[in-house]
Coordinates of C-alpha atoms in Angstrom, one line a residue:
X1 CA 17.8 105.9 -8.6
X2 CA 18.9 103.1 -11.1
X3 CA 18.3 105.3 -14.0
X4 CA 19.8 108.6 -12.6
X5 CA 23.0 106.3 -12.2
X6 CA 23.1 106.6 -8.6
X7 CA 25.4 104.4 -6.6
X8 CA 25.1 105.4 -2.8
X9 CA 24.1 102.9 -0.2
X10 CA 21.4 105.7 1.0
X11 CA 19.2 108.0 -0.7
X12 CA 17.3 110.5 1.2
X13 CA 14.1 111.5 -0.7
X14 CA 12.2 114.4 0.4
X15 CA 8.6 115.6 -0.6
X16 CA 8.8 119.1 -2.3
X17 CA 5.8 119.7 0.2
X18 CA 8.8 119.5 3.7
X19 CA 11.8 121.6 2.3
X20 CA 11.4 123.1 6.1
X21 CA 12.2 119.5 7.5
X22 CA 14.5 120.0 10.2
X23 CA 18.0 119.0 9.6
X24 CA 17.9 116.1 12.9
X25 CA 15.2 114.4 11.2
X26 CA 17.5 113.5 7.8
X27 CA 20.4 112.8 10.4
X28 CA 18.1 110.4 12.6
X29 CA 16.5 108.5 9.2
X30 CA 20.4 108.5 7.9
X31 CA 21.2 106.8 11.6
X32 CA 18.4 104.4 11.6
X33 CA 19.3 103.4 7.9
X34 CA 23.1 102.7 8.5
X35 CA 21.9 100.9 12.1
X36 CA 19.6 97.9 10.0
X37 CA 20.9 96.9 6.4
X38 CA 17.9 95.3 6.1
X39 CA 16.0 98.4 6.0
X40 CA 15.4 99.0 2.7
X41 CA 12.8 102.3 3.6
X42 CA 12.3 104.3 6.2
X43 CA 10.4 107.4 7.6
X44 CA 10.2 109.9 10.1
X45 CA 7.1 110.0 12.1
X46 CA 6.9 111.5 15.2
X47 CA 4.1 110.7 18.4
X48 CA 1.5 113.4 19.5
X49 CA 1.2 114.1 22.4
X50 CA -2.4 114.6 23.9
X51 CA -2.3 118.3 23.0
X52 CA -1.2 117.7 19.4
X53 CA -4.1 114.7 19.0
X54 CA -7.1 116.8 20.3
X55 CA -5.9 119.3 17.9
X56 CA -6.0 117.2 15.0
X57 CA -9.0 115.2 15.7
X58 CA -10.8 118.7 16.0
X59 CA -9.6 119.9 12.7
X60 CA -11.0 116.1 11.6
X61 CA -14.8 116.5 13.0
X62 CA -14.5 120.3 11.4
X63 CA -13.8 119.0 8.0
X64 CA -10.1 120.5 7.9
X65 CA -8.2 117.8 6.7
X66 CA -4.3 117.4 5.7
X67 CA -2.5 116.3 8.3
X68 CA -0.1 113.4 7.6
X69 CA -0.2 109.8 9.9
X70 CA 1.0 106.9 9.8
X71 CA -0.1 103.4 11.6
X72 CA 2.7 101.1 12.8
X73 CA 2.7 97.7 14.4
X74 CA 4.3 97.0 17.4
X75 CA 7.6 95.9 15.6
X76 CA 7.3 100.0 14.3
X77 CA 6.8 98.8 10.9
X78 CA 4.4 101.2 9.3
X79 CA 0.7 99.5 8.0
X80 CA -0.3 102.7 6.3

């Protein structure tokens, strides 16, 4: 950001892997940035419900793996 001469309080950086990210995401991360000044990074994760966790712990114990996660603590700061 330095180098490229960038000056605004809040860059949004997104993997070349999500160009389909939806457009509330960016505006919620924006939010949550401009909310905390002492957030220096932040990103979107969303909960699975129970559907969306048997799902992906079946693609798991077939092999298929891929899927992104993160683990957060109960302050919502992520661990990994």
């Amino acid at each position: 950001v330095t180098r490229a001469g960038l000056t605004q309080p809040i860059v949004v950086n997104l993997q070349g892997d999500a160009p389909l990210t939806p457009p509330h995401f960016v505006s919620a991360l924006i939010a949550a940035m401009r909310d905390d000044d002492t957030r220096q990074v932040a990103t979107p994760v969303l909960r699975c419900d129970r559907e969306a966790l048997d799902n992906f712990l079946a693609d798991r114990k077939a092999g298929r793996v891929g899927a992104t996660t993160v683990v957060r603590d109960m302050q919502g700061n992520a661990i990994y």
